[in-house]
Coordinates of C-alpha atoms and ligand atoms in Angstrom, one line a residue:
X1 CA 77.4 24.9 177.5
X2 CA 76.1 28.3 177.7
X3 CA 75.1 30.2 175.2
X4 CA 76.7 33.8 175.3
X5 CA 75.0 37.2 173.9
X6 CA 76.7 38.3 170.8
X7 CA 78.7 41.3 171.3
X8 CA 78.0 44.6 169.8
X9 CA 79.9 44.8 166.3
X10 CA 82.0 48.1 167.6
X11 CA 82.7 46.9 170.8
X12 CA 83.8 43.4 169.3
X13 CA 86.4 45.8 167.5
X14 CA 87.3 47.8 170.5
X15 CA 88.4 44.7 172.2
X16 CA 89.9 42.3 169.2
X17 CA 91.4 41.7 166.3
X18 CA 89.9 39.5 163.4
X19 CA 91.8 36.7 161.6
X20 CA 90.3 35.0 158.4
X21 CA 91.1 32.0 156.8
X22 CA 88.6 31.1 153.3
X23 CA 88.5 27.5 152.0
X24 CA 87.4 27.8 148.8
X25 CA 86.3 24.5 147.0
X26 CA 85.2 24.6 143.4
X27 CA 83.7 22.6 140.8
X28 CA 86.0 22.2 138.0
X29 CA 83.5 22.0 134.7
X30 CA 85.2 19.5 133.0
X31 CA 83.2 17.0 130.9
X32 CA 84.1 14.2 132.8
X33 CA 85.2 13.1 136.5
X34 CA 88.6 13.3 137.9
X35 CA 89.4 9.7 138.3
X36 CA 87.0 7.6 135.5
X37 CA 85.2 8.3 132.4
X38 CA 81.7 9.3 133.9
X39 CA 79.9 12.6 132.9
X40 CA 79.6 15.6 135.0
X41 CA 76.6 17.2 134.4
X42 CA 74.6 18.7 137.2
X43 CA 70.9 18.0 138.0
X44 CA 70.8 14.2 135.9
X45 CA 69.0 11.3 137.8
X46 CA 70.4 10.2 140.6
X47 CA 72.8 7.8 140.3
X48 CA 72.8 7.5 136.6
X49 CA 76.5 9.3 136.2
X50 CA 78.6 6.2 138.0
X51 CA 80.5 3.9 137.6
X52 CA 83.2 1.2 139.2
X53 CA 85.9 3.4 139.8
X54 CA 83.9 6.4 141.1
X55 CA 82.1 3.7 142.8
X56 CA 85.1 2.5 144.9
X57 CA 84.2 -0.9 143.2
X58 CA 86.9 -4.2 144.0
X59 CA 89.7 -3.8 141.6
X60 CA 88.4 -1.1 139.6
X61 CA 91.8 1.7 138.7
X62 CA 91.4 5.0 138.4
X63 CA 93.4 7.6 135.8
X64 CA 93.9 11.3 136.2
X65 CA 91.8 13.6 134.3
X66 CA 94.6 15.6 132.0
X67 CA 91.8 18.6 131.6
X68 CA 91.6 18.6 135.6
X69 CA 95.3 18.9 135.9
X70 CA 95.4 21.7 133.2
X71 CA 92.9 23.6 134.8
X72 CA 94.2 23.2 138.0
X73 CA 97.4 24.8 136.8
X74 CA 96.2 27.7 135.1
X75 CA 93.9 28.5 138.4
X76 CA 97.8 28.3 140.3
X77 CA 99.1 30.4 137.7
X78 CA 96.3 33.1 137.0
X79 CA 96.9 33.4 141.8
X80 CA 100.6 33.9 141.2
X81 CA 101.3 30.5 142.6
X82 CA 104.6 28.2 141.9
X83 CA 103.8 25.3 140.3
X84 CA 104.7 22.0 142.2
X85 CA 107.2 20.1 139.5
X86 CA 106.5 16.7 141.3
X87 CA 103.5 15.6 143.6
X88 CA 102.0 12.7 144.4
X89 CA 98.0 12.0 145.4
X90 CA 96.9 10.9 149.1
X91 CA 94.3 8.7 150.2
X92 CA 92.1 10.8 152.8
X93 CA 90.6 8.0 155.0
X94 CA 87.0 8.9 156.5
X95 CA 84.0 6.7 156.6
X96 CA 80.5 8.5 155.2
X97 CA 78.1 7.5 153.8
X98 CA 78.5 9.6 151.2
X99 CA 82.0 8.6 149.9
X100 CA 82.0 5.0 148.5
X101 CA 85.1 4.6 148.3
X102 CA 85.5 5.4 152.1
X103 CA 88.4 7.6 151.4
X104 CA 89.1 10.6 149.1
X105 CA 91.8 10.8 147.0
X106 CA 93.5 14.2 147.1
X107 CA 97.0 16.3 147.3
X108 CA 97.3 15.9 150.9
X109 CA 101.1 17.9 151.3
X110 CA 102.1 18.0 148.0
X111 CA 99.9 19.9 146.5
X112 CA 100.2 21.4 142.8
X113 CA 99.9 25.1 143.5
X114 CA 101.8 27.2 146.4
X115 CA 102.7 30.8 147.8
X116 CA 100.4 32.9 145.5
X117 CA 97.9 35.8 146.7
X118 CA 94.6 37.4 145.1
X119 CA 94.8 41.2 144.9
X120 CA 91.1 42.0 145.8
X121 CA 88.7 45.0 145.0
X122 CA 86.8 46.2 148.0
X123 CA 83.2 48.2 147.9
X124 CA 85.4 51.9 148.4
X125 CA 87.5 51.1 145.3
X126 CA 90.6 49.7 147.5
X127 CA 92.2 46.7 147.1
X128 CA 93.6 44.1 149.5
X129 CA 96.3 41.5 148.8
X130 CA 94.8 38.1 149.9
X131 CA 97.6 35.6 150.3
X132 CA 97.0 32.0 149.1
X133 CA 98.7 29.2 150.8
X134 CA 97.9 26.6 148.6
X135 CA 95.5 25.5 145.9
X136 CA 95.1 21.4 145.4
X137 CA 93.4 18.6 143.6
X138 CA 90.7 16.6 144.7
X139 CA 87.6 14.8 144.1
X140 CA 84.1 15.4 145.5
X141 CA 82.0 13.5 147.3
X142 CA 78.5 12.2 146.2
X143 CA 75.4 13.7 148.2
X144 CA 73.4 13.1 150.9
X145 CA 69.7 13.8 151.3
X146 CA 68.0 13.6 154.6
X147 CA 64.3 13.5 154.9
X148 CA 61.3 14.0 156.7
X149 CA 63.4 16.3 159.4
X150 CA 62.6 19.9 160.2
X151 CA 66.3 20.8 159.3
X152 CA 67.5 18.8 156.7
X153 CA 70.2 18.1 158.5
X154 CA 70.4 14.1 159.5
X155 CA 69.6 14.6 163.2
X156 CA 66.0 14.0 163.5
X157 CA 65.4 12.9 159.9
X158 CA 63.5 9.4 159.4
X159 CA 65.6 8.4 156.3
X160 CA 68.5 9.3 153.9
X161 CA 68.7 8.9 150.0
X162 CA 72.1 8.9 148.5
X163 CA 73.2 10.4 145.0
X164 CA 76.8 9.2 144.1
X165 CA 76.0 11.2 140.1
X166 CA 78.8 14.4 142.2
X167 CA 81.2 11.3 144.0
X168 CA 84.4 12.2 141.9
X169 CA 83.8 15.2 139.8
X170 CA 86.9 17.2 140.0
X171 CA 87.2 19.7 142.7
X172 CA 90.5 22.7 143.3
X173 CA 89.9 23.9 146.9
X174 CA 91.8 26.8 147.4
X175 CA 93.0 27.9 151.0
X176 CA 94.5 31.5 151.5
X177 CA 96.7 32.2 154.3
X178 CA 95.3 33.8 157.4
X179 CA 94.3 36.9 156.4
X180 CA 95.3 40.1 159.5
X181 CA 95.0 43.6 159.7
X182 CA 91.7 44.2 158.6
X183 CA 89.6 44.9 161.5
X184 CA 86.2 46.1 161.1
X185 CA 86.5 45.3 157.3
X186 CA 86.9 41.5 157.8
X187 CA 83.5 40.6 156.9
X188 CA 83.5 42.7 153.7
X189 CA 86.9 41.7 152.6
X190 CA 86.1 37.8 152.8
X191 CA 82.9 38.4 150.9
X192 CA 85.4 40.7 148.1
X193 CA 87.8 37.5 148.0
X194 CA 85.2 35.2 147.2
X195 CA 83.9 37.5 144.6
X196 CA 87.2 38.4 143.0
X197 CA 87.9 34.5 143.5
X198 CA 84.9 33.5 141.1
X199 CA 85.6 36.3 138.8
X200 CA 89.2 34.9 138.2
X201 CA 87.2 30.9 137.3
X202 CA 84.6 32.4 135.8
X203 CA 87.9 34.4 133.5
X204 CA 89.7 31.0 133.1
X205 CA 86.1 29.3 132.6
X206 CA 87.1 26.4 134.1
X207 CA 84.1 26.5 136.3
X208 CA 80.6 27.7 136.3
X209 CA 81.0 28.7 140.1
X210 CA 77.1 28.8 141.4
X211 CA 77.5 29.2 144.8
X212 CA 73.6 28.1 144.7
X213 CA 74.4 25.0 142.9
X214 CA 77.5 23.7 145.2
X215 CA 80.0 24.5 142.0
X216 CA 81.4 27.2 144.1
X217 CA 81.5 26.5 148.2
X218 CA 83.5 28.8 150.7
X219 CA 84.2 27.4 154.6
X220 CA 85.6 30.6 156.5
X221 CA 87.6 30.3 159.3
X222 CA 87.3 32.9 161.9
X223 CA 89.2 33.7 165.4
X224 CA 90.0 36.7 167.3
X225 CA 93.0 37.6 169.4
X226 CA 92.9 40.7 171.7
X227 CA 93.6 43.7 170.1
X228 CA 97.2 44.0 169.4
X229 CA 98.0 40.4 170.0
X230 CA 100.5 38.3 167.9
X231 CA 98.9 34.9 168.5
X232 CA 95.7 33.8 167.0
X233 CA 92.9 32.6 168.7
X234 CA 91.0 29.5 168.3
X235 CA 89.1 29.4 165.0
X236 CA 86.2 27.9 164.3
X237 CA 85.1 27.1 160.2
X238 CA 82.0 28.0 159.1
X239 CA 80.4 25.6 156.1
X240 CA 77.0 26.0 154.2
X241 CA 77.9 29.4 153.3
X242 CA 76.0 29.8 149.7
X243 CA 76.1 32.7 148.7
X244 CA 78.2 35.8 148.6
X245 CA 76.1 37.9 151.0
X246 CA 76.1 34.7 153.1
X247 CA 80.0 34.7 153.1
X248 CA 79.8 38.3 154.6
X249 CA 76.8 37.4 157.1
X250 CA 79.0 34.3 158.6
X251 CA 81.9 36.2 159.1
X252 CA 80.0 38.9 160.7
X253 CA 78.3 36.8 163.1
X254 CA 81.3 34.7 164.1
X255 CA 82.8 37.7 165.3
X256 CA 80.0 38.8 167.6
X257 CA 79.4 35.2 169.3
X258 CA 83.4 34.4 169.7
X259 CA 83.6 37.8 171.2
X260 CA 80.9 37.0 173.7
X261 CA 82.2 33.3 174.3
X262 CA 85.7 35.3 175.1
X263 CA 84.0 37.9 177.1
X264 CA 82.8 35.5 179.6
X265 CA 86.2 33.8 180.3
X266 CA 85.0 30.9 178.2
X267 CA 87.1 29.3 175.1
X268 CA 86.2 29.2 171.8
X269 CA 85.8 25.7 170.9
X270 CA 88.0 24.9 167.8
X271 CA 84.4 23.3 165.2
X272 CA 83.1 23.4 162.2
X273 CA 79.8 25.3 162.4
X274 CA 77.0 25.8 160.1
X275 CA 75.7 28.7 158.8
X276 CA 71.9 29.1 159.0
X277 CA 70.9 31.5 155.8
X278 CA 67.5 32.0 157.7
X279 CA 68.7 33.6 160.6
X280 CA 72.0 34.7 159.9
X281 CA 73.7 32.8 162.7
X282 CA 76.4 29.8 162.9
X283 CA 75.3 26.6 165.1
X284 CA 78.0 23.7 165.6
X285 CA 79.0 20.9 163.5
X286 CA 81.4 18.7 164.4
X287 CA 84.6 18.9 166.3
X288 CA 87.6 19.1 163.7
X289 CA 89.4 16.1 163.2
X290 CA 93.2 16.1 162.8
X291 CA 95.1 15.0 159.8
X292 CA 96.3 11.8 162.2
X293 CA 92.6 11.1 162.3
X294 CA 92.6 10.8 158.5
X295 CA 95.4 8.1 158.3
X296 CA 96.8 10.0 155.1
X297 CA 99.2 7.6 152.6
X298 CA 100.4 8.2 149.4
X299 CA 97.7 6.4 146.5
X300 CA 99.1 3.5 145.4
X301 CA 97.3 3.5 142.1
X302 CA 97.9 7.0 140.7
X303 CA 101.3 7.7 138.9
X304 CA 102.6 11.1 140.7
X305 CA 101.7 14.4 138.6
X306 CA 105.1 16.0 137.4
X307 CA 104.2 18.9 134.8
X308 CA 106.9 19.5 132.9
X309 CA 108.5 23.6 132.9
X310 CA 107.2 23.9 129.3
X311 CA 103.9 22.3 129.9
X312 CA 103.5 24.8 132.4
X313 CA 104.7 27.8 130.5
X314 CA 102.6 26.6 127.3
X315 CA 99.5 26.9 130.0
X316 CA 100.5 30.2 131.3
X317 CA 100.0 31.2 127.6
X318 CA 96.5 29.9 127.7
X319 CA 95.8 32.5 130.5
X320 CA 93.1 35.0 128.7
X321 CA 92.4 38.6 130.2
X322 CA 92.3 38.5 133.7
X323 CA 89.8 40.7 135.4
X324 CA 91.8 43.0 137.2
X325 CA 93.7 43.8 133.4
X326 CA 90.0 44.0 132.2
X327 CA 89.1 47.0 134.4
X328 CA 92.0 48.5 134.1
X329 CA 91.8 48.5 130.4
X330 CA 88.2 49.1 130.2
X331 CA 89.0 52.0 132.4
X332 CA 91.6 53.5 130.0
X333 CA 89.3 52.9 127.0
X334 CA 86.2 54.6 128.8
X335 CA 88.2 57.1 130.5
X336 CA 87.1 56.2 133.8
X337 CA 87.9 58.0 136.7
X338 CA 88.6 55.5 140.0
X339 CA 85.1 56.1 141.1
X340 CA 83.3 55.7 138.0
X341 CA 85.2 52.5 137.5
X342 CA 84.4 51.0 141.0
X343 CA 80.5 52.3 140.7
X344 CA 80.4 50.4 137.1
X345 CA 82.1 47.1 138.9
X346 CA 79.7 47.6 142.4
X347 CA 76.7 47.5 139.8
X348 CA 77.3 44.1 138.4
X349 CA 77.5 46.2 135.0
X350 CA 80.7 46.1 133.2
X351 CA 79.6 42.9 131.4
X352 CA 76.3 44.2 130.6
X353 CA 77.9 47.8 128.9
X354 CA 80.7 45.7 126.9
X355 CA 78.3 43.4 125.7
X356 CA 76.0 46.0 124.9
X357 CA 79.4 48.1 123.4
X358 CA 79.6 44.1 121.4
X359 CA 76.6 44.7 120.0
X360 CA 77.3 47.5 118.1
X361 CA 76.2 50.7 120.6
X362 CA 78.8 53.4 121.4
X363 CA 80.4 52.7 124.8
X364 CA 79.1 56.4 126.0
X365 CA 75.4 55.4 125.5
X366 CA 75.9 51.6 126.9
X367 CA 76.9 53.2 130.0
X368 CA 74.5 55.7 130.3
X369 CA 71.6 53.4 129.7
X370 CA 72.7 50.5 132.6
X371 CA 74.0 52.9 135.4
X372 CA 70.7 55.4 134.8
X373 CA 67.1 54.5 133.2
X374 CA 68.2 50.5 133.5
X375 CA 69.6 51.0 137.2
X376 CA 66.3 52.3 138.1
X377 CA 64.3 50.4 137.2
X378 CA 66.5 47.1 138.5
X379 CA 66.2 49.0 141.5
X380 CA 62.4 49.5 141.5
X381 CA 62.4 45.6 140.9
X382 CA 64.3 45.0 143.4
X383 CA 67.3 43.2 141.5
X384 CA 70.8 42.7 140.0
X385 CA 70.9 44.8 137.0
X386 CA 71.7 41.1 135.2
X387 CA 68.9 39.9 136.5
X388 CA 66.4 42.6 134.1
X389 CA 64.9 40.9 131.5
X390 CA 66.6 42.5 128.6
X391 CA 69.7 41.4 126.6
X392 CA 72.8 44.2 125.4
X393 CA 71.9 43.2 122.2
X394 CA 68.2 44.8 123.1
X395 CA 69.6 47.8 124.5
X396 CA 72.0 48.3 121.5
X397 CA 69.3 47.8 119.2
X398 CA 67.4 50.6 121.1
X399 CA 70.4 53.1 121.0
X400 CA 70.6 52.1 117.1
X401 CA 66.8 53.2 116.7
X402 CA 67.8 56.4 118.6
X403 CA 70.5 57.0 116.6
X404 CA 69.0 56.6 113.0
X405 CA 66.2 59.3 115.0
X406 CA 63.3 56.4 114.1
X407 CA 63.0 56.9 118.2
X408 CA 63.7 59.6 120.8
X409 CA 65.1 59.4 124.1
X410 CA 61.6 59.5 125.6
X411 CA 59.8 56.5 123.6
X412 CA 63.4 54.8 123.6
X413 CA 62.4 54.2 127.6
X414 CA 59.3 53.2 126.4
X415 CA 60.5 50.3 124.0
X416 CA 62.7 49.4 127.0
X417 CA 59.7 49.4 129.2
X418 CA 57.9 47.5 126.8
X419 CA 60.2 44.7 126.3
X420 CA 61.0 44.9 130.2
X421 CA 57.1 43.8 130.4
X422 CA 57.8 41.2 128.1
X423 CA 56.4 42.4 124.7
X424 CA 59.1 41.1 122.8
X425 CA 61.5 42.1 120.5
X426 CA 62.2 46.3 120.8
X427 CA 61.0 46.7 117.2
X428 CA 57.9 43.9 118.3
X429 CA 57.4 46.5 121.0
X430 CA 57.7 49.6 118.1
X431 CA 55.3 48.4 116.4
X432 CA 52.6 47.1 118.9
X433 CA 52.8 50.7 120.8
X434 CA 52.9 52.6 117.8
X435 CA 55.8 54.0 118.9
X436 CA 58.3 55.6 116.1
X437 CA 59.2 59.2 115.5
X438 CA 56.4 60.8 113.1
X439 CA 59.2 61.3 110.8
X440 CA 56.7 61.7 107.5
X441 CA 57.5 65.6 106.8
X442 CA 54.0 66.0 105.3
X443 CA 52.2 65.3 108.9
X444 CA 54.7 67.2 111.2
X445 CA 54.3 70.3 108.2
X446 CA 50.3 69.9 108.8
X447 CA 50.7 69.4 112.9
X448 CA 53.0 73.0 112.9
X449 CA 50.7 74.6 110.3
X450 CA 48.0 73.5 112.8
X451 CA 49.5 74.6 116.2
X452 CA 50.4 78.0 114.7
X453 CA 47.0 78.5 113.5
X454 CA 45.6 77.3 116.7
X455 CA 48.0 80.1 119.1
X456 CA 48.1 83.1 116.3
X457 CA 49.8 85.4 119.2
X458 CA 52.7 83.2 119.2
X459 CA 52.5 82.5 115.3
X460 CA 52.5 86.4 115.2
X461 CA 56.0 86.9 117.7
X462 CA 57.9 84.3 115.6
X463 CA 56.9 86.0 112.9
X464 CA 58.4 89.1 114.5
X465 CA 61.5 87.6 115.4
X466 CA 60.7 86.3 119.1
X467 CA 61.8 82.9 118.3
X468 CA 61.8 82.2 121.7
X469 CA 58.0 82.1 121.5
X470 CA 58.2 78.5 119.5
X471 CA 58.5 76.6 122.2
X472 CA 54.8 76.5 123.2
X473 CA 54.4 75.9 119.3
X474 CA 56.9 72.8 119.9
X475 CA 54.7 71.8 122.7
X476 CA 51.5 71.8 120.8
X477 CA 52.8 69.8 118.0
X478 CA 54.7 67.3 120.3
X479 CA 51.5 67.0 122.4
X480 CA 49.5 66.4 119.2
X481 CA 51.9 63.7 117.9
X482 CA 52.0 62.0 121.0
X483 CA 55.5 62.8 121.8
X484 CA 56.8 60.7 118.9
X485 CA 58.2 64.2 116.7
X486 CA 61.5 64.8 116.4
X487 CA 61.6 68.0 118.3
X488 CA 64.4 69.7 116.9
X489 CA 63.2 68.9 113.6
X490 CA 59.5 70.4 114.6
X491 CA 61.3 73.8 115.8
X492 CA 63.1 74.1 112.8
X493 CA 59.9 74.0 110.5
X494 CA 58.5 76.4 112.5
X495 CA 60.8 78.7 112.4
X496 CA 60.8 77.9 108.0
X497 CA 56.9 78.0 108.2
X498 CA 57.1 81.6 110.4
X499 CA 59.7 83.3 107.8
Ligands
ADP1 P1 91.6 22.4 157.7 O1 92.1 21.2 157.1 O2 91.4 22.4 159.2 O3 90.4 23.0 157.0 P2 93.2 24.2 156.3 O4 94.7 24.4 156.4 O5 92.7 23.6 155.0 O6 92.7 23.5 157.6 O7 92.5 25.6 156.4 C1 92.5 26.4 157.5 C2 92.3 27.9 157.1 O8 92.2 28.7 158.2 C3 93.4 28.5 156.3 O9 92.9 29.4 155.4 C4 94.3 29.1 157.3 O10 95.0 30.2 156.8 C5 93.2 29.6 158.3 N1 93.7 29.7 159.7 C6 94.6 29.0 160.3 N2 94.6 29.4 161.6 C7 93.7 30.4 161.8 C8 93.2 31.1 162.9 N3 93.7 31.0 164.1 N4 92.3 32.0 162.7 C9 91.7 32.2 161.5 N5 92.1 31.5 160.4 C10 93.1 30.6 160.6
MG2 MG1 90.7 22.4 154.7
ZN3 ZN1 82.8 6.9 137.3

């Protein structure tokens, strides 16, 4: 096959409409798996977490994890879903070499969770309502490792190790209806799903949702149809996508090379694909297999999962704050306008500020210390304003010494400097620096009495009622003290000393 030029992004809008469709599969972070007793944790030897029924061992049973059901409920509740009363698990037939068990057992069509959407926040402070088909059980597989290739990737590798430690841990994937309309906003508004998708699991903490540690994995499914059209294209689904950026980037791309496959009178070939983080661009997998393929069938050992109305209604008041009731009330108790609001939520920083607001600051100075001196200097670092080394407890601390005036603003920004270079504690930092207000009366009396004597024209004007003249006696002393006066405090003695 060829391989066509991408198409330029506008003219790829000029001549089609996008359709999106995000499998979302994540991690639940339950202690143990879905089907046996076996531990979770991520990052233990390998193959130290099995056993015979996550093995797929003769004869072993498995039993449904009653945590995995509960938090698979609550996810279905929290995206406005209806709750399945009755459903039954499927075997998944596939052979790989990853799967001992040779099938996966999952909700095949019957899963728990139907019909709900995701309202989600875009970068201009808009939302869009993301519809969600359907949101099921499953188990994972275990993982593969292929080395001594260039890739990775099996072809070309001399030999593969297997971990079966992930083979049944307890997995929700989460499929939204095809999402239309959104033209040249397609690639921002999957990446905004996925985003307000992990907030909502990261609100229900029923998962730790690291994209970079497989907890949290998105496939997007992309086609285009001519502009105006009714009928979607072929889609292709894009997996490897690991991070948030990368969700955007795939999307993006997909677009660009369908349009050029389209272009030339070619199809689109309905595959997986992989995305390739290095160079931004999709490269095929396999072709898709149909559910016939997978010889589906009811599991035979598994009792079918029938929550009970009050079950579910006793969940649904397990639900804590949402994040979309969050920002709105941390908007109201801020007094936010929209665009304050959405700046705050852009900058990764309304955790940060009610931490910090936790911690005992006022909610006024949180803010003003994250979006201005902190931004910055997350900026000049070149990361996420999370990613500073300093805690809200820090920065409260900081805005405490400010406020019983043992600091100023300006050596406040140097204790955050200070413990931003890893000098410790702010009050470690305080001390090592030498940094607090000269607040002994007796030396900032002697520093005025010294500044006036050293400028005896200005000494003279104050004394004449020119109080504007103190400020180059306010200078002196703060130059003398090193900046670490209280200023107002210095031009009030001055003007006491001058009268
Ligand atoms: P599969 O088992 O092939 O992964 P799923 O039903 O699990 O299929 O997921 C397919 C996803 O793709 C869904 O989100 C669906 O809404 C979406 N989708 C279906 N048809 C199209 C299309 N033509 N273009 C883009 N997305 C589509
Ligand atoms: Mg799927
Ligand atoms: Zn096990």
């Amino acid at each position: 096959m060829s391989t066509p030029t991408l198409v330029d992004y506008d003219e790829v809008l000029e001549r089609f409409d996008p359709v999106l469709g995000l499998e979302v599969h994540v991690e639940l972070n339950t202690n143990t798996k879905m089907f046996c007793g076996c531990p979770t944790a991520f990052g233990a030897e390998p193959n130290t977490q099995v056993c015979p029924v996550c093995l797929g061992l003769p004869g072993a049973l498995p039993v449904v994890n009653r945590t995995a059901v509960e938090s698979a409920i609550r996810i279905g509740l929290a995206l406005n879903c209806d709750i399945a009363p009755w459903g039954r698990f499927a075997r998944k037939n596939y052979f790989y070499p990853d799967m001992p068990k040779n099938f996966q057992t999952s909700q095949y069509d019957e899963p728990i969770a139907v019909n709900g959407y995701l309202d989600v926040l875009l970068d201009d402070g808009s939302t869009v309502r993301v519809e969600i088909e359907r949101a099921h059980m499953e188990e994972d597989t275990g993982k593969s490792l292929h080395v001594g290739g260039a890739t990775g990737r099996i072809h070309g590798a001399e030999y593969s190790l297997l971990d079966y430690n992930r083979a049944g841990v307890p997995l929700i994937e989460i499929v939204t209806k095809p999402i239309v309309g959104t033209g040249a906003r397609a690639p921002e508004v999957a990446r905004a799903y996925v985003t307000a998708l992990r907030d909502l699991l990261r609100a229900l903490n029923v998962s730790d949702v690291r994209m970079d540690q497989g907890s949290l994995r998105c496939d997007a499914n992309v086609s285009l149809m001519p502009k105006g059209a009714t009928v979607f294209g072929t889609r292709t689904e894009t997996k490897n996508v690991n991070s948030l950026r990368s969700v955007e980037r795939a999307v993006r791309h997909e677009m660009t090379r369908q349009a050029g496959v389209l272009l030339t009178g070619e199809r689109v070939v309905q595959e997986t694909r992989h995305f390739d983080e290095s160079t931004g661009t999709t490269s095929p997998g396999r072709t898709k297999e149909t559910a016939e393929d997978y010889r589906y069938f009811p599991e035979p050992d598994l009792v079918p999962i029938a929550p009970s109305a009050e079950w579910v209604d006793e969940l649904r008041g397990t639900l804590p704050e949402l994040p979309w009731e969050r920002r709105r009330r941390i908007q109201a108790e801020w007094r936010l306008t929209d665009a304050e609001l959405r700046d705050l939520v852009n900058a990764g920083a309304l955790d940060l500020i009610e931490a910090t607001v936790a911690a005992g600051a006022p909610a006024g100075e949180a803010r003003s210390w994250w979006v201005a001196y902190l931004a910055q200097q997350a900026n000049a670092r070149g990361v996420e304003l999370v990613g500073l080394p300093i805690t809200p407890a820090q920065v409260a601390h900081v805005i405490a010494l400010v406020a019983s005036g043992e600091l100023n603003n300006k050596l406040a920004r140097q204790v955050v400097d200070g413990v931003l270079a890893g000098e410790g504690e702010p009050d470690e930092v305080v001390a090592a620096r030498g940094l607090a207000v000269v607040s002994d009366e007796g030396a900032l009396v002697a520093a005025v009495d010294e500044a006036l004597a050293a400028q005896p024209d200005a000494a003279e004007k104050i004394r004449g009622g020119k109080v504007a003249a103190a400020g180059a006696i306010v200078g002196a002393v703060m130059k003398a003290t090193r900046g670490q006066a209280d200023a107002k405090r210095v031009r009030e003695l001055i003007i006491e000393r001058c009268s």
